[in-house]
Coordinates of C-alpha atoms in Angstrom, one line a residue:
X4 CA 6.7 -10.9 15.4
X5 CA 3.9 -9.6 17.7
X6 CA 6.3 -9.3 20.6
X7 CA 8.7 -7.2 18.4
X8 CA 5.8 -5.0 17.5
X9 CA 4.7 -4.6 21.1
X10 CA 8.2 -3.7 22.1
X11 CA 8.5 -1.1 19.3
X12 CA 5.2 0.5 20.4
X13 CA 6.4 0.6 23.9
X14 CA 9.6 2.3 22.9
X15 CA 8.3 4.9 20.4
X16 CA 8.2 8.6 21.1
X17 CA 4.6 9.9 21.3
X18 CA 4.6 12.8 18.9
X19 CA 3.0 16.1 19.9
X20 CA -0.2 16.9 18.0
X21 CA -1.2 13.3 17.2
X22 CA -4.2 11.4 18.4
X23 CA -1.9 9.2 20.5
X24 CA -0.5 12.3 22.2
X25 CA -4.0 13.3 23.2
X26 CA -4.7 9.7 24.4
X27 CA -1.5 9.7 26.4
X28 CA -2.5 12.9 28.2
X29 CA -6.0 11.6 28.8
X30 CA -4.6 8.4 30.3
X31 CA -2.5 10.4 32.7
X32 CA -5.4 12.6 33.7
X33 CA -7.9 9.7 34.3
X34 CA -5.8 7.3 36.2
X35 CA -6.2 9.2 39.5
X36 CA -9.9 9.9 39.1
X37 CA -12.9 7.8 40.2
X38 CA -14.8 6.1 37.3
X39 CA -17.6 8.6 37.6
X40 CA -15.2 11.5 37.5
X41 CA -13.4 10.0 34.5
X42 CA -16.7 9.6 32.6
X43 CA -17.6 13.2 33.3
X44 CA -14.1 14.6 32.6
X45 CA -13.3 13.0 29.2
X46 CA -14.7 13.9 25.8
X47 CA -14.2 10.3 24.5
X48 CA -16.7 7.4 24.2
X49 CA -17.6 5.7 27.4
X50 CA -16.0 2.3 26.7
X51 CA -12.7 3.8 25.7
X52 CA -12.8 6.0 28.9
X53 CA -13.5 2.9 31.0
X54 CA -10.8 1.0 29.2
X55 CA -8.2 3.7 29.9
X56 CA -9.5 4.1 33.5
X57 CA -9.1 0.3 34.2
X58 CA -5.6 0.2 32.9
X59 CA -4.8 3.3 34.9
X60 CA -5.5 1.3 38.0
X61 CA -2.6 -1.0 37.3
X62 CA -0.1 1.0 35.2
X63 CA 1.2 4.6 35.2
X64 CA 3.1 4.8 31.9
X65 CA 1.2 5.8 28.7
X66 CA 3.7 3.6 26.8
X67 CA 2.4 0.6 28.7
X68 CA -1.1 1.6 27.9
X69 CA -0.3 1.6 24.2
X70 CA 1.3 -1.9 24.4
X71 CA -1.6 -3.4 26.2
X72 CA -4.0 -1.7 23.8
X73 CA -2.2 -3.3 20.9
X74 CA -2.2 -6.8 22.5
X75 CA -6.0 -6.4 23.2
X76 CA -6.5 -5.4 19.6
X77 CA -4.6 -8.5 18.3
X78 CA -6.4 -10.8 20.8
X79 CA -9.8 -9.7 19.4
X80 CA -8.6 -10.3 15.9
X81 CA -7.2 -13.8 16.7
X82 CA -10.4 -14.7 18.5
X83 CA -12.4 -13.5 15.5
X84 CA -10.4 -15.4 12.9
X85 CA -10.7 -18.7 14.9
X86 CA -14.4 -18.6 14.0
X87 CA -13.8 -18.9 10.2
X88 CA -10.3 -20.5 9.6
X89 CA -8.3 -23.3 10.9
X90 CA -6.0 -22.3 13.8
X91 CA -2.9 -23.2 11.8
X92 CA -3.9 -20.5 9.3
X93 CA -4.2 -17.7 11.8
X94 CA -0.6 -16.6 11.3
X95 CA -1.2 -15.8 7.7
X96 CA -4.3 -13.7 8.4
X97 CA -2.5 -11.8 11.2
X98 CA 0.4 -11.2 8.8
X99 CA -2.0 -9.9 6.3
X100 CA -3.2 -7.3 8.7
X101 CA 0.2 -6.4 10.0
X102 CA 1.5 -5.7 6.4
X103 CA -1.5 -3.6 5.3
X104 CA -0.7 0.1 5.1
X105 CA -3.2 1.4 7.7
X106 CA -2.3 -1.1 10.4
X107 CA 0.4 1.0 12.0
X108 CA -2.1 4.0 12.3
X109 CA -4.7 1.7 14.0
X110 CA -2.3 0.5 16.7
X111 CA -0.2 3.7 17.3
X112 CA -2.5 6.7 16.6
X113 CA -6.3 6.2 15.9
X114 CA -6.5 3.5 18.6
X115 CA -10.1 4.2 19.5
X116 CA -11.2 3.4 16.0
X117 CA -8.7 0.5 15.9
X118 CA -10.5 -1.2 18.8
X119 CA -13.8 -0.4 17.3
X120 CA -12.7 -1.9 13.9
X121 CA -11.5 -5.1 15.6
X122 CA -15.0 -5.6 17.1
X123 CA -16.6 -5.0 13.7
X124 CA -14.4 -7.7 12.3
X125 CA -15.4 -9.9 15.2
X126 CA -19.0 -9.3 14.5
X127 CA -18.6 -10.1 10.8
X128 CA -16.6 -13.3 11.5
X129 CA -19.3 -14.5 13.9
X130 CA -21.9 -13.9 11.2
X131 CA -19.9 -15.7 8.6
X132 CA -19.4 -18.6 10.9
X133 CA -23.1 -19.1 11.7
X134 CA -24.5 -17.4 8.6
X135 CA -27.0 -15.6 10.9
X136 CA -27.0 -12.8 13.4
X137 CA -26.9 -13.8 17.0
X138 CA -26.6 -12.1 20.4
X139 CA -22.8 -12.0 20.2
X140 CA -23.0 -10.4 16.8
X141 CA -25.1 -7.5 18.1
X142 CA -23.0 -7.3 21.3
X143 CA -19.9 -6.8 19.2
X144 CA -21.5 -4.1 17.2
X145 CA -22.8 -2.4 20.4
X146 CA -19.3 -2.4 22.0
X147 CA -17.7 -1.2 18.8
X148 CA -20.1 1.8 18.7
X149 CA -19.2 2.7 22.3
X150 CA -15.4 2.7 21.5
X151 CA -15.9 5.1 18.6
X152 CA -19.2 6.8 17.7
X153 CA -18.3 6.9 14.0
X154 CA -19.1 3.2 14.0
X155 CA -22.7 3.8 14.8
X156 CA -23.8 4.2 11.1
X157 CA -21.9 0.9 10.3
X158 CA -23.5 -0.9 13.2
X159 CA -27.0 0.3 12.1
X160 CA -26.3 -0.7 8.5
X161 CA -25.2 -4.2 9.5
X162 CA -28.0 -4.6 12.0
X163 CA -30.9 -3.9 9.6
X164 CA -29.6 -5.2 6.3
X165 CA -30.2 -8.9 5.7
X166 CA -26.7 -9.6 4.2
X167 CA -27.2 -13.2 3.5
X168 CA -30.4 -12.7 1.4
X169 CA -29.1 -9.6 -0.4
X170 CA -27.6 -10.4 -3.8
X171 CA -24.1 -9.3 -4.7
X172 CA -25.5 -7.8 -8.0
X173 CA -27.9 -5.6 -6.0
X174 CA -25.1 -4.3 -3.8
X175 CA -22.9 -3.7 -6.9
X176 CA -25.7 -1.6 -8.5
X177 CA -26.0 0.4 -5.3
X178 CA -22.2 0.8 -5.0
X179 CA -21.9 2.1 -8.6
X180 CA -24.8 4.5 -8.1
X181 CA -23.0 5.9 -5.0
X182 CA -19.8 6.0 -7.0
X183 CA -21.3 8.1 -9.8
X184 CA -22.6 10.5 -7.2
X185 CA -19.1 10.6 -5.7
X186 CA -17.4 11.3 -9.0
X187 CA -19.9 14.0 -9.8
X188 CA -19.4 15.5 -6.3
X189 CA -23.1 15.4 -5.6
X190 CA -23.8 15.9 -1.9
X191 CA -25.1 12.8 -0.2
X192 CA -28.6 12.6 1.1
X193 CA -27.0 11.5 4.4
X194 CA -24.8 14.7 4.6
X195 CA -27.0 16.1 7.5
X196 CA -25.4 13.4 9.6
X197 CA -22.3 15.4 9.9
X198 CA -24.1 17.4 12.6
X199 CA -23.2 14.4 14.7
X200 CA -20.3 15.6 17.0
X201 CA -18.2 12.5 16.1
X202 CA -18.5 13.3 12.4
X203 CA -18.7 17.1 12.4
X204 CA -15.1 17.5 13.8
X205 CA -13.8 16.1 10.5
X206 CA -15.4 19.2 8.8
X207 CA -13.7 21.7 11.1
X208 CA -11.3 24.3 9.8
X209 CA -8.6 22.7 11.9
X210 CA -9.2 19.3 10.3
X211 CA -9.0 20.8 6.9
X212 CA -5.8 22.6 7.7
X213 CA -3.9 19.5 8.9
X214 CA -5.2 17.1 6.2
X215 CA -3.5 17.6 2.9
X216 CA -5.3 14.9 1.0
X217 CA -8.3 16.9 0.0
X218 CA -11.8 15.6 -0.5
X219 CA -13.5 13.3 -3.0
X220 CA -10.3 11.1 -3.2
X221 CA -10.5 9.3 -6.6
X222 CA -7.5 7.3 -5.6
X223 CA -9.5 5.9 -2.7
X224 CA -12.3 5.1 -5.0
X225 CA -10.1 3.2 -7.5
X226 CA -8.4 1.4 -4.6
X227 CA -11.8 0.3 -3.3
X228 CA -13.0 -0.8 -6.8
X229 CA -9.8 -2.8 -7.3
X230 CA -10.6 -5.1 -4.4
X231 CA -14.2 -5.5 -5.5
X232 CA -13.1 -6.7 -8.9
X233 CA -10.4 -8.9 -7.6
X234 CA -12.8 -10.4 -5.0
X235 CA -15.4 -11.1 -7.7
X236 CA -12.7 -13.0 -9.7
X237 CA -11.7 -15.0 -6.6
X238 CA -15.4 -15.7 -5.8
X239 CA -15.8 -17.3 -9.2
X240 CA -12.6 -19.3 -8.8
X241 CA -13.7 -20.8 -5.5
X242 CA -17.1 -21.9 -6.9
X243 CA -19.1 -19.1 -5.4
X244 CA -18.4 -20.1 -1.8
X245 CA -21.2 -18.8 0.4
X246 CA -19.0 -17.6 3.3
X247 CA -16.7 -15.7 1.0
X248 CA -19.7 -14.1 -0.6
X249 CA -20.8 -12.8 2.9
X250 CA -17.3 -11.2 3.4
X251 CA -17.5 -9.6 0.0
X252 CA -21.0 -8.3 0.7
X253 CA -19.8 -6.8 4.0
X254 CA -16.9 -5.1 2.2
X255 CA -19.2 -3.5 -0.4
X256 CA -21.8 -2.4 2.2
X257 CA -19.2 -0.8 4.4
X258 CA -17.5 0.9 1.5
X259 CA -20.7 2.9 1.0
X260 CA -19.8 4.7 4.2
X261 CA -16.7 6.2 2.4
X262 CA -18.7 7.0 -0.7
X263 CA -21.3 8.8 1.4
X264 CA -18.8 11.0 3.3
X265 CA -16.1 11.3 0.7
X266 CA -16.6 15.1 0.8
X267 CA -15.1 15.2 4.3
X268 CA -11.4 15.5 5.1
X269 CA -9.9 12.3 6.5
X270 CA -12.3 10.3 4.4
X271 CA -9.8 7.4 4.7
X272 CA -11.1 7.0 8.3
X273 CA -14.5 6.1 6.7
X274 CA -13.0 3.9 4.0
X275 CA -11.0 1.9 6.6
X276 CA -14.3 0.4 7.7
X277 CA -14.4 -1.5 4.5
X278 CA -10.6 -1.8 3.8
X279 CA -10.3 -3.7 7.1
X280 CA -11.8 -6.7 5.3
X281 CA -9.1 -6.8 2.5
X282 CA -6.9 -9.3 4.3
X283 CA -9.9 -11.6 4.7
X284 CA -10.8 -11.2 1.1
X285 CA -7.3 -12.3 0.1
X286 CA -6.4 -14.9 2.7
X287 CA -9.7 -16.6 3.5
X288 CA -9.9 -18.3 0.0
X289 CA -6.5 -19.8 0.6
X290 CA -7.7 -21.4 3.8
X291 CA -10.3 -23.3 1.8
X292 CA -7.7 -25.1 -0.3
X293 CA -7.8 -28.9 0.4
X294 CA -4.2 -29.0 -0.6
X295 CA -2.4 -26.0 0.7
X296 CA -0.4 -24.4 -2.1
X297 CA 2.8 -23.5 -0.4
X298 CA 4.2 -21.5 -3.4
X299 CA 1.1 -19.4 -3.7
X300 CA 1.0 -18.7 0.0
X301 CA 4.7 -17.8 -0.1
X302 CA 4.2 -15.5 -3.1
X303 CA 1.3 -13.7 -1.4
X304 CA 3.3 -13.3 1.8
X305 CA 6.2 -11.9 -0.3
X306 CA 3.9 -9.5 -2.1
X307 CA 2.3 -8.3 1.1
X308 CA 5.7 -7.8 2.7
X309 CA 7.0 -5.9 -0.3
X310 CA 3.9 -3.6 -0.5
X311 CA 4.1 -3.1 3.3
X312 CA 7.7 -2.0 3.1
X313 CA 7.0 0.3 0.2
X314 CA 4.0 1.9 1.8
X315 CA 5.7 2.3 5.2
X316 CA 3.5 -0.2 7.0
X317 CA 6.4 -1.2 9.2
X318 CA 7.9 2.3 9.8
X319 CA 6.7 2.3 13.5
X320 CA 9.3 -0.5 14.1
X321 CA 12.2 1.8 13.5
X322 CA 11.0 5.4 13.6
X323 CA 10.2 7.7 16.5
X324 CA 12.0 5.6 19.1
X325 CA 13.3 7.1 22.4

């Protein structure tokens, strides 16, 4: 399946006006420059520039760049998941990510944020595995921040919050307080942070003109709440498993990012920092079963596949091909 996806990414037409179109142009511009010249010429984060520059030493086609970028993204996810589940269960977790509605955007369009998210997931999996923060946890957060600066607030949050010793009830109280502020459309105390260049561009007139979803998306709020409620039910069903509680805490914590900047167009790009944990919240409990329930796994796969088809998660496999 991953090979089919890689081929589809390599064959697709890179649409004018998209992020991927801009990355394609940057790749073509940087491949003939020295690294110093590339770092000075590009507006993107340093690790992404270095990543593009390195691949430009070996390949000339932007399509090849997107294929290798996808494979790199998947490799990070696979490595992360090996830290918390049996290797035989990896295929289900990967399927969970492939079928979720924002996956295609991560691997074909907002690829800087996609790479950054994969490193955030790696950091969380490392933490869940050891139940503490180590050098590699901080290294993953550091690298994630230098692939996409919008990750910096998340990295700081995960660095300074003692997740293990923070109660779920405390996080839920904070989440509901932020939700009330969101529903009442009260500007966040963190709103001055939009002066950060990586965040302020989402407030530009151009961003508002091309984003038709509006601000303060209540459907995003309901969607986020649904997974909190479902995860709390699962948490009780699996006898309050500690590692699962850590994943749930990370989900609630990172969802505060969306609630904080819900007044900005493209707020889904903030929400995705928490939504990226949804497949873990669904599939990790199944990996804990002493006797694997084949019927349950099959049904969840079928539901994921059906939802993926309905939401267009697999559209990149058959649309915009050259």
